[in-house]
């Protein structure tokens, strides 16, 4: 996954929102929706790929508003896939509160997730003007490439040094705080929300599959809270019927691809390491930076 663009759009004013996606036809939106759905939930940065694909194909930058809307597709996929986990955590938390059993595992994890959401909300409010502005320097391909290289090195270090012996049942409130702080850095395009939280989880000694599951669940509150406000902001920005239809097409394609991405990622991490993502991000970042410097990428 990448930054939670929904946080930024929800906090923006209509004049701040980049609606570049309305220039795209439905074929391009479907392609970008598929790209978003896959890369949002893999540790390779969806924002990076939503800049790379249009850049290589000569399409307009769809803008941060499109990234934000596609977050809702990822939300639908995560809730659907992890419905049993979510139901157990919420139900266990309600029972713990009723019994005043505040040491309950479910209660501790839910509290950790909620506290872990605070850093990205605060950071989103502070950075909203810079990151949401059309042509934002932080959305430049060079910055995206640099962030990708840095995160590939951190993921490599986490893979090398992490204990990888903590299971989901052993998670604590403190894990939510630490991983939540890591999540806030994903506001920078190219960092990847999934990548930053997965890396933090590995540094905390989590099993790879556990780190990925926790990464997905940790992102839910931020997107849920931002979703309604985001749609309201897009409405106030004057998005017409064509624009809403374009978003809907992208959401459908992104939802399907996001669900498949979760399925294959978790099964992959049950048996394999994250080195494939380390090398992919490193090569992608170098390619972007060299491409910008040499001039064949704008």
mmCIF file of N, CA and C in Angstrom, residues 89-186:
data_model
loop_
_atom_site.group_PDB
_atom_site.id
_atom_site.type_symbol
_atom_site.label_atom_id
_atom_site.label_comp_id
_atom_site.label_asym_id
_atom_site.label_seq_id
_atom_site.Cartn_x
_atom_site.Cartn_y
_atom_site.Cartn_z
ATOM 1 N N UNK A 89 -12.561 -8.940 16.548
ATOM 2 C CA UNK A 89 -11.934 -7.855 17.294
ATOM 3 C C UNK A 89 -12.973 -6.894 17.877
ATOM 4 N N UNK A 90 -13.956 -6.514 17.056
ATOM 5 C CA UNK A 90 -14.986 -5.589 17.531
ATOM 6 C C UNK A 90 -15.841 -6.250 18.606
ATOM 7 N N UNK A 91 -16.272 -7.491 18.350
ATOM 8 C CA UNK A 91 -17.076 -8.202 19.338
ATOM 9 C C UNK A 91 -16.321 -8.415 20.635
ATOM 10 N N UNK A 92 -15.037 -8.796 20.537
ATOM 11 C CA UNK A 92 -14.228 -8.997 21.734
ATOM 12 C C UNK A 92 -14.027 -7.717 22.506
ATOM 13 N N UNK A 93 -13.905 -6.586 21.792
ATOM 14 C CA UNK A 93 -13.728 -5.302 22.459
ATOM 15 C C UNK A 93 -14.997 -4.886 23.201
ATOM 16 N N UNK A 94 -16.155 -5.085 22.574
ATOM 17 C CA UNK A 94 -17.425 -4.753 23.223
ATOM 18 C C UNK A 94 -17.604 -5.587 24.491
ATOM 19 N N UNK A 95 -17.302 -6.873 24.399
ATOM 20 C CA UNK A 95 -17.422 -7.740 25.580
ATOM 21 C C UNK A 95 -16.428 -7.334 26.671
ATOM 22 N N UNK A 96 -15.227 -6.940 26.269
ATOM 23 C CA UNK A 96 -14.213 -6.535 27.242
ATOM 24 C C UNK A 96 -14.645 -5.274 27.984
ATOM 25 N N UNK A 97 -15.237 -4.328 27.253
ATOM 26 C CA UNK A 97 -15.705 -3.102 27.887
ATOM 27 C C UNK A 97 -16.844 -3.403 28.847
ATOM 28 N N UNK A 98 -17.744 -4.293 28.427
ATOM 29 C CA UNK A 98 -18.873 -4.650 29.289
ATOM 30 C C UNK A 98 -18.399 -5.313 30.585
ATOM 31 N N UNK A 99 -17.339 -6.105 30.489
ATOM 32 C CA UNK A 99 -16.809 -6.804 31.666
ATOM 33 C C UNK A 99 -15.693 -6.020 32.355
ATOM 34 N N UNK A 100 -15.356 -4.846 31.772
ATOM 35 C CA UNK A 100 -14.251 -4.024 32.267
ATOM 36 C C UNK A 100 -12.934 -4.817 32.270
ATOM 37 N N UNK A 101 -12.801 -5.663 31.274
ATOM 38 C CA UNK A 101 -11.591 -6.460 31.114
ATOM 39 C C UNK A 101 -10.675 -5.757 30.111
ATOM 40 N N UNK A 102 -9.987 -4.730 30.577
ATOM 41 C CA UNK A 102 -9.207 -3.894 29.679
ATOM 42 C C UNK A 102 -7.861 -4.514 29.300
ATOM 43 N N UNK A 103 -7.594 -5.712 29.786
ATOM 44 C CA UNK A 103 -6.405 -6.437 29.370
ATOM 45 C C UNK A 103 -6.708 -7.418 28.253
ATOM 46 N N UNK A 104 -7.957 -7.445 27.822
ATOM 47 C CA UNK A 104 -8.365 -8.331 26.731
ATOM 48 C C UNK A 104 -7.507 -8.083 25.495
ATOM 49 N N UNK A 105 -7.102 -9.152 24.803
ATOM 50 C CA UNK A 105 -6.290 -9.016 23.601
ATOM 51 C C UNK A 105 -6.999 -8.191 22.538
ATOM 52 N N UNK A 106 -8.287 -8.477 22.329
ATOM 53 C CA UNK A 106 -9.045 -7.737 21.317
ATOM 54 C C UNK A 106 -9.094 -6.255 21.665
ATOM 55 N N UNK A 107 -9.348 -5.944 22.933
ATOM 56 C CA UNK A 107 -9.423 -4.540 23.366
ATOM 57 C C UNK A 107 -8.094 -3.843 23.141
ATOM 58 N N UNK A 108 -6.987 -4.501 23.505
ATOM 59 C CA UNK A 108 -5.669 -3.903 23.359
ATOM 60 C C UNK A 108 -5.332 -3.636 21.897
ATOM 61 N N UNK A 109 -5.666 -4.591 21.019
ATOM 62 C CA UNK A 109 -5.371 -4.408 19.597
ATOM 63 C C UNK A 109 -6.200 -3.278 19.000
ATOM 64 N N UNK A 110 -7.504 -3.229 19.331
ATOM 65 C CA UNK A 110 -8.375 -2.182 18.793
ATOM 66 C C UNK A 110 -7.928 -0.808 19.278
ATOM 67 N N UNK A 111 -7.585 -0.698 20.549
ATOM 68 C CA UNK A 111 -7.094 0.578 21.078
ATOM 69 C C UNK A 111 -5.798 0.972 20.368
ATOM 70 N N UNK A 112 -4.922 -0.014 20.148
ATOM 71 C CA UNK A 112 -3.685 0.267 19.438
ATOM 72 C C UNK A 112 -3.923 0.754 18.023
ATOM 73 N N UNK A 113 -4.900 0.153 17.344
ATOM 74 C CA UNK A 113 -5.244 0.572 15.985
ATOM 75 C C UNK A 113 -5.777 2.001 15.975
ATOM 76 N N UNK A 114 -6.647 2.321 16.933
ATOM 77 C CA UNK A 114 -7.218 3.670 16.999
ATOM 78 C C UNK A 114 -6.149 4.716 17.313
ATOM 79 N N UNK A 115 -5.278 4.408 18.282
ATOM 80 C CA UNK A 115 -4.198 5.340 18.609
ATOM 81 C C UNK A 115 -3.237 5.461 17.427
ATOM 82 N N UNK A 116 -2.996 4.334 16.755
ATOM 83 C CA UNK A 116 -2.096 4.348 15.614
ATOM 84 C C UNK A 116 -2.617 5.138 14.439
ATOM 85 N N UNK A 117 -3.903 5.450 14.433
ATOM 86 C CA UNK A 117 -4.495 6.246 13.350
ATOM 87 C C UNK A 117 -4.226 7.732 13.535
ATOM 88 N N UNK A 118 -3.992 8.153 14.772
ATOM 89 C CA UNK A 118 -3.834 9.581 15.083
ATOM 90 C C UNK A 118 -2.668 10.227 14.336
ATOM 91 N N UNK A 119 -1.471 9.613 14.296
ATOM 92 C CA UNK A 119 -0.348 10.283 13.618
ATOM 93 C C UNK A 119 -0.618 10.641 12.163
ATOM 94 N N UNK A 120 -1.256 9.732 11.397
ATOM 95 C CA UNK A 120 -1.465 10.025 9.979
ATOM 96 C C UNK A 120 -2.530 11.102 9.788
ATOM 97 N N UNK A 121 -3.487 11.185 10.701
ATOM 98 C CA UNK A 121 -4.497 12.238 10.616
ATOM 99 C C UNK A 121 -3.845 13.603 10.858
ATOM 100 N N UNK A 122 -3.025 13.696 11.896
ATOM 101 C CA UNK A 122 -2.343 14.958 12.207
ATOM 102 C C UNK A 122 -1.410 15.362 11.072
ATOM 103 N N UNK A 123 -0.612 14.400 10.602
ATOM 104 C CA UNK A 123 0.319 14.696 9.508
ATOM 105 C C UNK A 123 -0.430 15.106 8.247
ATOM 106 N N UNK A 124 -1.567 14.467 7.982
ATOM 107 C CA UNK A 124 -2.363 14.807 6.805
ATOM 108 C C UNK A 124 -2.876 16.231 6.856
ATOM 109 N N UNK A 125 -3.319 16.655 8.032
ATOM 110 C CA UNK A 125 -3.807 18.024 8.189
ATOM 111 C C UNK A 125 -2.679 19.040 7.991
ATOM 112 N N UNK A 126 -1.479 18.713 8.468
ATOM 113 C CA UNK A 126 -0.350 19.632 8.356
ATOM 114 C C UNK A 126 0.174 19.732 6.921
ATOM 115 N N UNK A 127 0.074 18.631 6.178
ATOM 116 C CA UNK A 127 0.667 18.588 4.840
ATOM 117 C C UNK A 127 -0.345 18.729 3.709
ATOM 118 N N UNK A 128 -1.625 18.948 4.056
ATOM 119 C CA UNK A 128 -2.672 18.885 3.039
ATOM 120 C C UNK A 128 -2.440 19.859 1.878
ATOM 121 N N UNK A 129 -2.023 21.100 2.145
ATOM 122 C CA UNK A 129 -1.871 22.070 1.070
ATOM 123 C C UNK A 129 -0.750 21.686 0.116
ATOM 124 N N UNK A 130 0.337 21.174 0.683
ATOM 125 C CA UNK A 130 1.479 20.798 -0.154
ATOM 126 C C UNK A 130 1.184 19.566 -0.998
ATOM 127 N N UNK A 131 0.580 18.548 -0.391
ATOM 128 C CA UNK A 131 0.381 17.289 -1.082
ATOM 129 C C UNK A 131 -0.832 17.280 -2.002
ATOM 130 N N UNK A 132 -1.807 18.137 -1.740
ATOM 131 C CA UNK A 132 -3.017 18.149 -2.560
ATOM 132 C C UNK A 132 -2.945 19.112 -3.733
ATOM 133 N N UNK A 133 -2.006 20.047 -3.693
ATOM 134 C CA UNK A 133 -1.946 21.073 -4.727
ATOM 135 C C UNK A 133 -1.628 20.463 -6.085
ATOM 136 N N UNK A 134 -2.318 20.917 -7.154
ATOM 137 C CA UNK A 134 -1.972 20.443 -8.498
ATOM 138 C C UNK A 134 -0.503 20.711 -8.795
ATOM 139 N N UNK A 135 0.195 19.716 -9.327
ATOM 140 C CA UNK A 135 1.607 19.882 -9.628
ATOM 141 C C UNK A 135 2.486 19.917 -8.395
ATOM 142 N N UNK A 136 2.032 19.321 -7.291
ATOM 143 C CA UNK A 136 2.807 19.325 -6.051
ATOM 144 C C UNK A 136 4.204 18.756 -6.286
ATOM 145 N N UNK A 137 5.258 19.430 -5.770
ATOM 146 C CA UNK A 137 6.619 18.921 -5.956
ATOM 147 C C UNK A 137 6.821 17.553 -5.315
ATOM 148 N N UNK A 138 6.035 17.245 -4.286
ATOM 149 C CA UNK A 138 6.172 15.949 -3.635
ATOM 150 C C UNK A 138 5.612 14.803 -4.484
ATOM 151 N N UNK A 139 4.851 15.132 -5.538
ATOM 152 C CA UNK A 139 4.354 14.105 -6.451
ATOM 153 C C UNK A 139 5.254 13.958 -7.681
ATOM 154 N N UNK A 140 6.408 14.644 -7.662
ATOM 155 C CA UNK A 140 7.324 14.521 -8.793
ATOM 156 C C UNK A 140 7.900 13.112 -8.833
ATOM 157 N N UNK A 141 8.226 12.646 -10.022
ATOM 158 C CA UNK A 141 8.741 11.294 -10.182
ATOM 159 C C UNK A 141 10.081 11.104 -9.478
ATOM 160 N N UNK A 142 10.884 12.152 -9.393
ATOM 161 C CA UNK A 142 12.174 12.015 -8.712
ATOM 162 C C UNK A 142 11.970 11.770 -7.220
ATOM 163 N N UNK A 143 11.063 12.519 -6.602
ATOM 164 C CA UNK A 143 10.781 12.329 -5.175
ATOM 165 C C UNK A 143 10.193 10.948 -4.930
ATOM 166 N N UNK A 144 9.280 10.519 -5.808
ATOM 167 C CA UNK A 144 8.692 9.185 -5.682
ATOM 168 C C UNK A 144 9.784 8.118 -5.783
ATOM 169 N N UNK A 145 10.721 8.298 -6.721
ATOM 170 C CA UNK A 145 11.810 7.345 -6.880
ATOM 171 C C UNK A 145 12.727 7.308 -5.675
ATOM 172 N N UNK A 146 13.046 8.472 -5.140
ATOM 173 C CA UNK A 146 13.916 8.547 -3.967
ATOM 174 C C UNK A 146 13.267 7.862 -2.765
ATOM 175 N N UNK A 147 11.970 8.131 -2.564
ATOM 176 C CA UNK A 147 11.256 7.500 -1.453
ATOM 177 C C UNK A 147 11.233 5.983 -1.623
ATOM 178 N N UNK A 148 11.076 5.526 -2.841
ATOM 179 C CA UNK A 148 11.043 4.092 -3.111
ATOM 180 C C UNK A 148 12.379 3.433 -2.769
ATOM 181 N N UNK A 149 13.476 4.085 -3.120
ATOM 182 C CA UNK A 149 14.797 3.536 -2.819
ATOM 183 C C UNK A 149 15.021 3.466 -1.308
ATOM 184 N N UNK A 150 14.689 4.542 -0.612
ATOM 185 C CA UNK A 150 14.867 4.569 0.848
ATOM 186 C C UNK A 150 14.062 3.465 1.514
ATOM 187 N N UNK A 151 12.809 3.299 1.084
ATOM 188 C CA UNK A 151 11.960 2.283 1.700
ATOM 189 C C UNK A 151 12.416 0.873 1.350
ATOM 190 N N UNK A 152 13.003 0.690 0.171
ATOM 191 C CA UNK A 152 13.510 -0.643 -0.172
ATOM 192 C C UNK A 152 14.656 -1.019 0.758
ATOM 193 N N UNK A 153 15.498 -0.059 1.097
ATOM 194 C CA UNK A 153 16.619 -0.323 2.003
ATOM 195 C C UNK A 153 16.130 -0.611 3.417
ATOM 196 N N UNK A 154 15.110 0.126 3.865
ATOM 197 C CA UNK A 154 14.563 -0.119 5.204
ATOM 198 C C UNK A 154 13.883 -1.485 5.277
ATOM 199 N N UNK A 155 13.155 -1.858 4.221
ATOM 200 C CA UNK A 155 12.508 -3.166 4.200
ATOM 201 C C UNK A 155 13.562 -4.275 4.191
ATOM 202 N N UNK A 156 14.653 -4.062 3.479
ATOM 203 C CA UNK A 156 15.737 -5.046 3.465
ATOM 204 C C UNK A 156 16.324 -5.214 4.856
ATOM 205 N N UNK A 157 16.521 -4.103 5.558
ATOM 206 C CA UNK A 157 17.058 -4.159 6.920
ATOM 207 C C UNK A 157 16.094 -4.872 7.857
ATOM 208 N N UNK A 158 14.800 -4.590 7.701
ATOM 209 C CA UNK A 158 13.793 -5.246 8.539
ATOM 210 C C UNK A 158 13.741 -6.744 8.264
ATOM 211 N N UNK A 159 13.853 -7.113 7.006
ATOM 212 C CA UNK A 159 13.854 -8.533 6.634
ATOM 213 C C UNK A 159 15.082 -9.244 7.199
ATOM 214 N N UNK A 160 16.187 -8.543 7.221
ATOM 215 C CA UNK A 160 17.446 -9.118 7.687
ATOM 216 C C UNK A 160 17.496 -9.229 9.207
ATOM 217 N N UNK A 161 16.976 -8.180 9.901
ATOM 218 C CA UNK A 161 17.130 -8.121 11.356
ATOM 219 C C UNK A 161 15.892 -8.572 12.133
ATOM 220 N N UNK A 162 14.712 -8.592 11.484
ATOM 221 C CA UNK A 162 13.481 -8.904 12.207
ATOM 222 C C UNK A 162 13.468 -10.331 12.759
ATOM 223 N N UNK A 163 12.822 -10.502 13.945
ATOM 224 C CA UNK A 163 12.759 -11.817 14.570
ATOM 225 C C UNK A 163 11.786 -12.763 13.895
ATOM 226 N N UNK A 164 10.662 -12.211 13.374
ATOM 227 C CA UNK A 164 9.650 -12.971 12.639
ATOM 228 C C UNK A 164 9.098 -14.163 13.422
ATOM 229 N N UNK A 165 8.851 -13.957 14.717
ATOM 230 C CA UNK A 165 8.305 -15.051 15.520
ATOM 231 C C UNK A 165 7.034 -14.662 16.281
ATOM 232 N N UNK A 166 6.567 -13.420 16.140
ATOM 233 C CA UNK A 166 5.376 -12.975 16.859
ATOM 234 C C UNK A 166 4.144 -13.175 15.975
ATOM 235 N N UNK A 167 3.131 -13.834 16.519
ATOM 236 C CA UNK A 167 1.904 -14.101 15.793
ATOM 237 C C UNK A 167 0.849 -13.045 16.116
ATOM 238 N N UNK A 168 -0.255 -13.088 15.355
ATOM 239 C CA UNK A 168 -1.296 -12.068 15.505
ATOM 240 C C UNK A 168 -1.854 -12.042 16.929
ATOM 241 N N UNK A 169 -1.959 -13.206 17.561
ATOM 242 C CA UNK A 169 -2.506 -13.293 18.911
ATOM 243 C C UNK A 169 -1.600 -12.641 19.954
ATOM 244 N N UNK A 170 -0.364 -12.326 19.579
ATOM 245 C CA UNK A 170 0.585 -11.744 20.521
ATOM 246 C C UNK A 170 0.729 -10.234 20.360
ATOM 247 N N UNK A 171 -0.040 -9.635 19.487
ATOM 248 C CA UNK A 171 0.066 -8.201 19.268
ATOM 249 C C UNK A 171 -0.465 -7.418 20.467
ATOM 250 N N UNK A 172 0.066 -6.212 20.649
ATOM 251 C CA UNK A 172 -0.302 -5.378 21.789
ATOM 252 C C UNK A 172 -0.681 -3.974 21.331
ATOM 253 N N UNK A 173 -1.138 -3.186 22.291
ATOM 254 C CA UNK A 173 -1.474 -1.790 22.011
ATOM 255 C C UNK A 173 -0.244 -1.032 21.519
ATOM 256 N N UNK A 174 0.922 -1.335 22.080
ATOM 257 C CA UNK A 174 2.150 -0.662 21.670
ATOM 258 C C UNK A 174 2.494 -0.887 20.215
ATOM 259 N N UNK A 175 2.162 -2.071 19.702
ATOM 260 C CA UNK A 175 2.414 -2.344 18.289
ATOM 261 C C UNK A 175 1.622 -1.383 17.402
ATOM 262 N N UNK A 176 0.381 -1.102 17.811
ATOM 263 C CA UNK A 176 -0.448 -0.176 17.037
ATOM 264 C C UNK A 176 0.140 1.220 17.012
ATOM 265 N N UNK A 177 0.712 1.649 18.143
ATOM 266 C CA UNK A 177 1.312 2.984 18.215
ATOM 267 C C UNK A 177 2.522 3.086 17.290
ATOM 268 N N UNK A 178 3.421 2.104 17.377
ATOM 269 C CA UNK A 178 4.648 2.139 16.574
ATOM 270 C C UNK A 178 4.343 2.029 15.084
ATOM 271 N N UNK A 179 3.502 1.057 14.717
ATOM 272 C CA UNK A 179 3.166 0.881 13.307
ATOM 273 C C UNK A 179 2.361 2.080 12.802
ATOM 274 N N UNK A 180 1.557 2.694 13.682
ATOM 275 C CA UNK A 180 0.797 3.881 13.305
ATOM 276 C C UNK A 180 1.692 5.057 12.975
ATOM 277 N N UNK A 181 2.766 5.214 13.727
ATOM 278 C CA UNK A 181 3.728 6.282 13.429
ATOM 279 C C UNK A 181 4.379 6.029 12.070
ATOM 280 N N UNK A 182 4.721 4.770 11.811
ATOM 281 C CA UNK A 182 5.303 4.426 10.501
ATOM 282 C C UNK A 182 4.312 4.712 9.379
ATOM 283 N N UNK A 183 3.030 4.483 9.637
ATOM 284 C CA UNK A 183 1.992 4.718 8.640
ATOM 285 C C UNK A 183 1.940 6.180 8.216
ATOM 286 N N UNK A 184 2.214 7.096 9.141
ATOM 287 C CA UNK A 184 2.143 8.524 8.835
ATOM 288 C C UNK A 184 3.154 8.927 7.764
ATOM 289 N N UNK A 185 4.308 8.258 7.720
ATOM 290 C CA UNK A 185 5.317 8.592 6.711
ATOM 291 C C UNK A 185 4.835 8.258 5.308
ATOM 292 N N UNK A 186 3.807 7.411 5.216
ATOM 293 C CA UNK A 186 3.298 7.008 3.907
ATOM 294 C C UNK A 186 2.554 8.133 3.206
#
